[in-house]
Amino acid sequence: MKNYHCPTHQLQNFMRYYFLILICVLLSWQSGFAQQRPAYTIGILSDIYSPDMEILRKQLREKIIAVVGQEAVIRFDERFILSGQPDLKKVEENYNSYLQNPEIDIILAFGPFNNYFLMQKKVFPKPVVLFGTINQDFIDLPEGQVTSGINNLTYLITPESIIEDLNTFAGIYPYKNIGIIINEFIVDRFPVKAVLDRVFSDKATTYTLIPIDDLKPFPVEKLGKIDAVYLTSGVYLNSGELKKLVAACNSRKIVSFSAIGKHSVDSGVLLTHSSSYRIEHFFRRIALTIEDIVTGKNARDIPIMIDATKKLTFNVETAQQIDFPIRFSQLLSMELVGDSRNFPADKRYSLPEIIVQVLKENYALQAEKKNIALARKDLQIAKSNYLPNLSASAQAAYIDPELAEVSNGANPEFATSGDIAIEQLLFSEESSANITIRKLLRQATEQDFTTAELDTVLDGSITYFNVLISKNNFSIADENLRLTRNNFEIAEQNYAAGQSGKADVLRWKSELAQATQNLVSAKLTLQQSFSALNEVLTNPIDFKIDVEEASLEEGVFQKYKYQNVYEIIDNPIQRKKLIRFLVQEAKNNAPELKALEYNIRAAERTSSLYLRSRYLPTIALAGQYNYTFSREGEGSHYPTGSTPPDGYYTAGLSISLPIFQRNQLNLNRRKSMIQEQQLEIRKESVELALERNVHDIILSLTNQISNIQISKISAEASKESLELVRISYSNGAVSITSLIDAQQAYIQAQQLQTNATYNYLINILQLERIIGYFFMLHNENENHQFEQRFMQYGMNQDFGINE
């Protein structure tokens, strides 16, 4: 049998063979290409060594290798990373060692010592790249110069200017004496003082020069007589020294300003005016410079200027810590960093602390408490009717002598006398009824005070949550402003790259203005909420306070098991039992109902007073003793044989019974009965309102539980969506409208998520107010008994009891 070869099979074999040959050729070509790439070793010169510098050098090495790797093999060796310590002799020694070392092909140098030394030279045997140069105020750069013009030398100049920074800073904060922190080496080698004297010659402000040595701790004692401090570019403080300096400034409320980059503001400096040129972009620029050199371009022909705009970065956390008086209009031009929710405070309150202080210090509550004292006095006055009434009086009389003469001694011309009288009420229906009524009204007043206490606790709690909500809204407004500024910068970059039009930039500029206004409004609302809380707490309105965060999973709400209520309400079967139980508890505890009960009993006693007064008499005893002290003049002698005693007494018993008082008893009784009926109606209305309020609050809590769960999902989804849309917008794949919508959806979701828990807890406290039982006002045993009552009630409901 013959074998036949399929043409398709032959073609497949041929293609495999051809593909293998092609791969071998490509690998061989690539290997040859790799072997043909020139190799360059780069030596690095720095002024000082620190862990922070090492991290940056590593990033720089990675960027250079990534950019230049296609053109040449770039080598870095730990042997060729030398530090000047700083010392000019050491700098010269390091530089000369690189010149003499044949392994070194390109020299990277940075720092004021290296820059100063190398800028004095005119001849460079090897390519040198300088960066981190001296501030442009202190070097004489010819106008229009764009390259170094010196063989094998290039350097990078950023738009840093002390003069410009000081003018910008003065426009934000009117300092009186500013301390200028600058590298000691720069002060010694450059005309720093002359430049600053010229700048301040026509100003009302002064400056204090604070030279520092990078290798020595910062002299904190030099901060004594200044109200502002400026860290110039070229100052190298490690993170620990920088934070120490910032802490010293902030503790003295010294306004700090820097030109050393955004990282200084991240460490707590108030404000920086630095280039928007990011460090990764700066490293890329250095890498491109290296690429130009390795591809044959002379360093003298490489551009030296870095075209970058400067921007203000503002630390809101530091501003709040030092009470910096920022004008809201200035926020539009600033990038914000720092935790906007971290407020300095003389006292930070938890909710239980607020409740305790409110109950103790609140003015309205203190005034309400006086009603109890008044009611007690009314009761004492009512009881005093059964106390004896003792009085004494004295008289002196003078009458016409002629009349006295014919009075037979009854009315002498001159006479002095006195008397003592006593009255004792034995029984009075009106007085007895008044005592009972005043007792009942005092008890009603006490219940009114309990109502006021519960209302005040609720008001204080709601004010506390209003502060938390305002803080949250301020934080979200702050985040929105930061997002908007970032998107504005993306729009500017897209416009510069031709990916979008001018309209996008203008639209984001408008959004930036609106976001700034929203932040201003949120800040003012927050200040108003703090003032409201101070008023409730009876603190001075400008007293600096803050409040602790509230959460179901931790803190006071976790301690009092509010999560259990969450789980019960989320269960439809348990929810119905809970509603019935809470209605019963509300009717048992509500001070409003108890006050009405006492008022109803007082009205009943008033009605019985007018009925019983018809047949119950008023009985009283009375006695009096009279004494004549003197009798003189005409008529002072009685007729012979009829001389009365100088002193005598009288006593009596009185019984009175109203027979007919213009029908007032009957009318008053009917009036009191109407008042009693009115109070009964009010009681029924309050009971009905309690029942409705319990139902409404439980429904609201059910809704809030749903909000907590849904808003969490929405917030996570909207955040992820915003990131995706932003990336797409950066790449020009979606329109500005999509990004704005995504950002607004994210901000709204954030507000809903963070406020959902607060609103839930507010509803819980409102429910506690309705049932007249705040868990935080009772001890653990009392709260346990409350839980037991609910469990027992649930069991009774399951067995059909109390239905």
PDB file of N, CA and C in Angstrom, residues 624-664:
ATOM      1  N   GLN A 624     -56.218  86.443 123.121  1.00  0.00           N
ATOM      2  CA  GLN A 624     -55.507  87.716 123.107  1.00  0.00           C
ATOM      3  C   GLN A 624     -55.291  88.192 124.540  1.00  0.00           C
ATOM      4  N   TYR A 625     -54.165  88.785 124.818  1.00  0.00           N
ATOM      5  CA  TYR A 625     -53.870  89.363 126.134  1.00  0.00           C
ATOM      6  C   TYR A 625     -53.502  90.831 125.915  1.00  0.00           C
ATOM      7  N   ASN A 626     -54.226  91.756 126.692  1.00  0.00           N
ATOM      8  CA  ASN A 626     -54.023  93.198 126.585  1.00  0.00           C
ATOM      9  C   ASN A 626     -53.441  93.729 127.896  1.00  0.00           C
ATOM     10  N   TYR A 627     -52.566  94.726 127.831  1.00  0.00           N
ATOM     11  CA  TYR A 627     -51.968  95.305 129.037  1.00  0.00           C
ATOM     12  C   TYR A 627     -51.762  96.800 128.804  1.00  0.00           C
ATOM     13  N   THR A 628     -52.184  97.595 129.851  1.00  0.00           N
ATOM     14  CA  THR A 628     -52.004  99.051 129.807  1.00  0.00           C
ATOM     15  C   THR A 628     -50.753  99.404 130.599  1.00  0.00           C
ATOM     16  N   PHE A 629     -49.804 100.023 129.937  1.00  0.00           N
ATOM     17  CA  PHE A 629     -48.526 100.347 130.578  1.00  0.00           C
ATOM     18  C   PHE A 629     -48.580 101.659 131.371  1.00  0.00           C
ATOM     19  N   SER A 630     -49.321 102.640 130.867  1.00  0.00           N
ATOM     20  CA  SER A 630     -49.359 103.942 131.587  1.00  0.00           C
ATOM     21  C   SER A 630     -50.627 104.698 131.226  1.00  0.00           C
ATOM     22  N   ARG A 631     -51.089 105.544 132.249  1.00  0.00           N
ATOM     23  CA  ARG A 631     -52.254 106.418 132.055  1.00  0.00           C
ATOM     24  C   ARG A 631     -51.902 107.755 132.726  1.00  0.00           C
ATOM     25  N   GLU A 632     -51.913 108.838 132.015  1.00  0.00           N
ATOM     26  CA  GLU A 632     -51.521 110.134 132.566  1.00  0.00           C
ATOM     27  C   GLU A 632     -52.424 111.229 132.006  1.00  0.00           C
ATOM     28  N   GLY A 633     -52.364 112.373 132.770  1.00  0.00           N
ATOM     29  CA  GLY A 633     -53.142 113.535 132.322  1.00  0.00           C
ATOM     30  C   GLY A 633     -54.593 113.453 132.751  1.00  0.00           C
ATOM     31  N   GLU A 634     -55.391 114.315 132.135  1.00  0.00           N
ATOM     32  CA  GLU A 634     -56.813 114.376 132.442  1.00  0.00           C
ATOM     33  C   GLU A 634     -57.473 113.038 132.132  1.00  0.00           C
ATOM     34  N   GLY A 635     -58.377 112.608 133.010  1.00  0.00           N
ATOM     35  CA  GLY A 635     -59.144 111.373 132.811  1.00  0.00           C
ATOM     36  C   GLY A 635     -58.326 110.135 133.045  1.00  0.00           C
ATOM     37  N   SER A 636     -57.188 110.250 133.733  1.00  0.00           N
ATOM     38  CA  SER A 636     -56.356 109.068 133.946  1.00  0.00           C
ATOM     39  C   SER A 636     -56.783 108.274 135.175  1.00  0.00           C
ATOM     40  N   HIS A 637     -57.734 108.808 135.963  1.00  0.00           N
ATOM     41  CA  HIS A 637     -58.174 108.104 137.161  1.00  0.00           C
ATOM     42  C   HIS A 637     -59.612 107.666 136.985  1.00  0.00           C
ATOM     43  N   TYR A 638     -59.844 106.424 137.392  1.00  0.00           N
ATOM     44  CA  TYR A 638     -61.209 105.909 137.356  1.00  0.00           C
ATOM     45  C   TYR A 638     -61.985 106.437 138.563  1.00  0.00           C
ATOM     46  N   PRO A 639     -63.284 106.397 138.485  1.00  0.00           N
ATOM     47  CA  PRO A 639     -64.087 106.750 139.669  1.00  0.00           C
ATOM     48  C   PRO A 639     -63.773 105.796 140.832  1.00  0.00           C
ATOM     49  N   THR A 640     -63.893 106.296 142.005  1.00  0.00           N
ATOM     50  CA  THR A 640     -63.585 105.492 143.192  1.00  0.00           C
ATOM     51  C   THR A 640     -64.434 104.231 143.230  1.00  0.00           C
ATOM     52  N   GLY A 641     -63.717 103.111 143.472  1.00  0.00           N
ATOM     53  CA  GLY A 641     -64.425 101.833 143.602  1.00  0.00           C
ATOM     54  C   GLY A 641     -64.604 101.096 142.290  1.00  0.00           C
ATOM     55  N   SER A 642     -64.136 101.644 141.190  1.00  0.00           N
ATOM     56  CA  SER A 642     -64.332 100.956 139.874  1.00  0.00           C
ATOM     57  C   SER A 642     -63.029 100.883 139.077  1.00  0.00           C
ATOM     58  N   THR A 643     -61.926 100.586 139.725  1.00  0.00           N
ATOM     59  CA  THR A 643     -60.622 100.522 139.024  1.00  0.00           C
ATOM     60  C   THR A 643     -60.452  99.150 138.345  1.00  0.00           C
ATOM     61  N   PRO A 644     -60.395  99.067 137.011  1.00  0.00           N
ATOM     62  CA  PRO A 644     -60.190  97.776 136.303  1.00  0.00           C
ATOM     63  C   PRO A 644     -58.722  97.368 136.377  1.00  0.00           C
ATOM     64  N   PRO A 645     -58.400  96.110 136.072  1.00  0.00           N
ATOM     65  CA  PRO A 645     -56.999  95.662 136.070  1.00  0.00           C
ATOM     66  C   PRO A 645     -56.243  96.251 134.878  1.00  0.00           C
ATOM     67  N   ASP A 646     -54.908  96.329 135.015  1.00  0.00           N
ATOM     68  CA  ASP A 646     -54.096  96.837 133.890  1.00  0.00           C
ATOM     69  C   ASP A 646     -54.005  95.813 132.753  1.00  0.00           C
ATOM     70  N   GLY A 647     -54.068  94.536 133.082  1.00  0.00           N
ATOM     71  CA  GLY A 647     -53.981  93.522 132.036  1.00  0.00           C
ATOM     72  C   GLY A 647     -55.137  92.551 132.106  1.00  0.00           C
ATOM     73  N   TYR A 648     -55.536  92.050 130.898  1.00  0.00           N
ATOM     74  CA  TYR A 648     -56.636  91.075 130.841  1.00  0.00           C
ATOM     75  C   TYR A 648     -56.495  90.277 129.536  1.00  0.00           C
ATOM     76  N   TYR A 649     -57.215  89.128 129.450  1.00  0.00           N
ATOM     77  CA  TYR A 649     -57.134  88.288 128.269  1.00  0.00           C
ATOM     78  C   TYR A 649     -58.524  87.904 127.818  1.00  0.00           C
ATOM     79  N   THR A 650     -58.538  87.429 126.530  1.00  0.00           N
ATOM     80  CA  THR A 650     -59.780  86.909 125.944  1.00  0.00           C
ATOM     81  C   THR A 650     -59.441  85.638 125.161  1.00  0.00           C
ATOM     82  N   ALA A 651     -60.388  84.712 125.033  1.00  0.00           N
ATOM     83  CA  ALA A 651     -60.213  83.486 124.262  1.00  0.00           C
ATOM     84  C   ALA A 651     -61.522  83.139 123.595  1.00  0.00           C
ATOM     85  N   GLY A 652     -61.401  82.441 122.380  1.00  0.00           N
ATOM     86  CA  GLY A 652     -62.630  82.110 121.683  1.00  0.00           C
ATOM     87  C   GLY A 652     -62.443  80.977 120.690  1.00  0.00           C
ATOM     88  N   LEU A 653     -63.494  80.352 120.304  1.00  0.00           N
ATOM     89  CA  LEU A 653     -63.543  79.290 119.310  1.00  0.00           C
ATOM     90  C   LEU A 653     -64.493  79.737 118.216  1.00  0.00           C
ATOM     91  N   SER A 654     -63.994  79.653 116.951  1.00  0.00           N
ATOM     92  CA  SER A 654     -64.844  80.078 115.829  1.00  0.00           C
ATOM     93  C   SER A 654     -65.119  78.901 114.917  1.00  0.00           C
ATOM     94  N   ILE A 655     -66.340  78.780 114.470  1.00  0.00           N
ATOM     95  CA  ILE A 655     -66.754  77.760 113.498  1.00  0.00           C
ATOM     96  C   ILE A 655     -67.540  78.478 112.422  1.00  0.00           C
ATOM     97  N   SER A 656     -67.093  78.302 111.165  1.00  0.00           N
ATOM     98  CA  SER A 656     -67.785  78.969 110.057  1.00  0.00           C
ATOM     99  C   SER A 656     -68.120  77.946 108.989  1.00  0.00           C
ATOM    100  N   LEU A 657     -69.261  78.127 108.357  1.00  0.00           N
ATOM    101  CA  LEU A 657     -69.738  77.224 107.308  1.00  0.00           C
ATOM    102  C   LEU A 657     -70.360  78.060 106.213  1.00  0.00           C
ATOM    103  N   PRO A 658     -69.861  77.973 104.964  1.00  0.00           N
ATOM    104  CA  PRO A 658     -70.457  78.752 103.868  1.00  0.00           C
ATOM    105  C   PRO A 658     -71.835  78.190 103.516  1.00  0.00           C
ATOM    106  N   ILE A 659     -72.810  79.049 103.460  1.00  0.00           N
ATOM    107  CA  ILE A 659     -74.172  78.625 103.101  1.00  0.00           C
ATOM    108  C   ILE A 659     -74.454  78.925 101.636  1.00  0.00           C
ATOM    109  N   PHE A 660     -74.194  80.144 101.261  1.00  0.00           N
ATOM    110  CA  PHE A 660     -74.396  80.499  99.848  1.00  0.00           C
ATOM    111  C   PHE A 660     -73.390  81.594  99.491  1.00  0.00           C
ATOM    112  N   GLN A 661     -72.445  81.278  98.562  1.00  0.00           N
ATOM    113  CA  GLN A 661     -71.411  82.237  98.152  1.00  0.00           C
ATOM    114  C   GLN A 661     -71.584  82.572  96.673  1.00  0.00           C
ATOM    115  N   ARG A 662     -72.699  83.156  96.375  1.00  0.00           N
ATOM    116  CA  ARG A 662     -73.008  83.603  95.004  1.00  0.00           C
ATOM    117  C   ARG A 662     -72.828  82.450  93.987  1.00  0.00           C
ATOM    118  N   ASN A 663     -73.077  81.210  94.420  1.00  0.00           N
ATOM    119  CA  ASN A 663     -72.997  80.017  93.575  1.00  0.00           C
ATOM    120  C   ASN A 663     -71.568  79.716  93.093  1.00  0.00           C
ATOM    121  N   GLN A 664     -70.583  80.313  93.746  1.00  0.00           N
ATOM    122  CA  GLN A 664     -69.197  80.140  93.294  1.00  0.00           C
ATOM    123  C   GLN A 664     -68.677  78.732  93.546  1.00  0.00           C
TER     124      GLN A 664
END
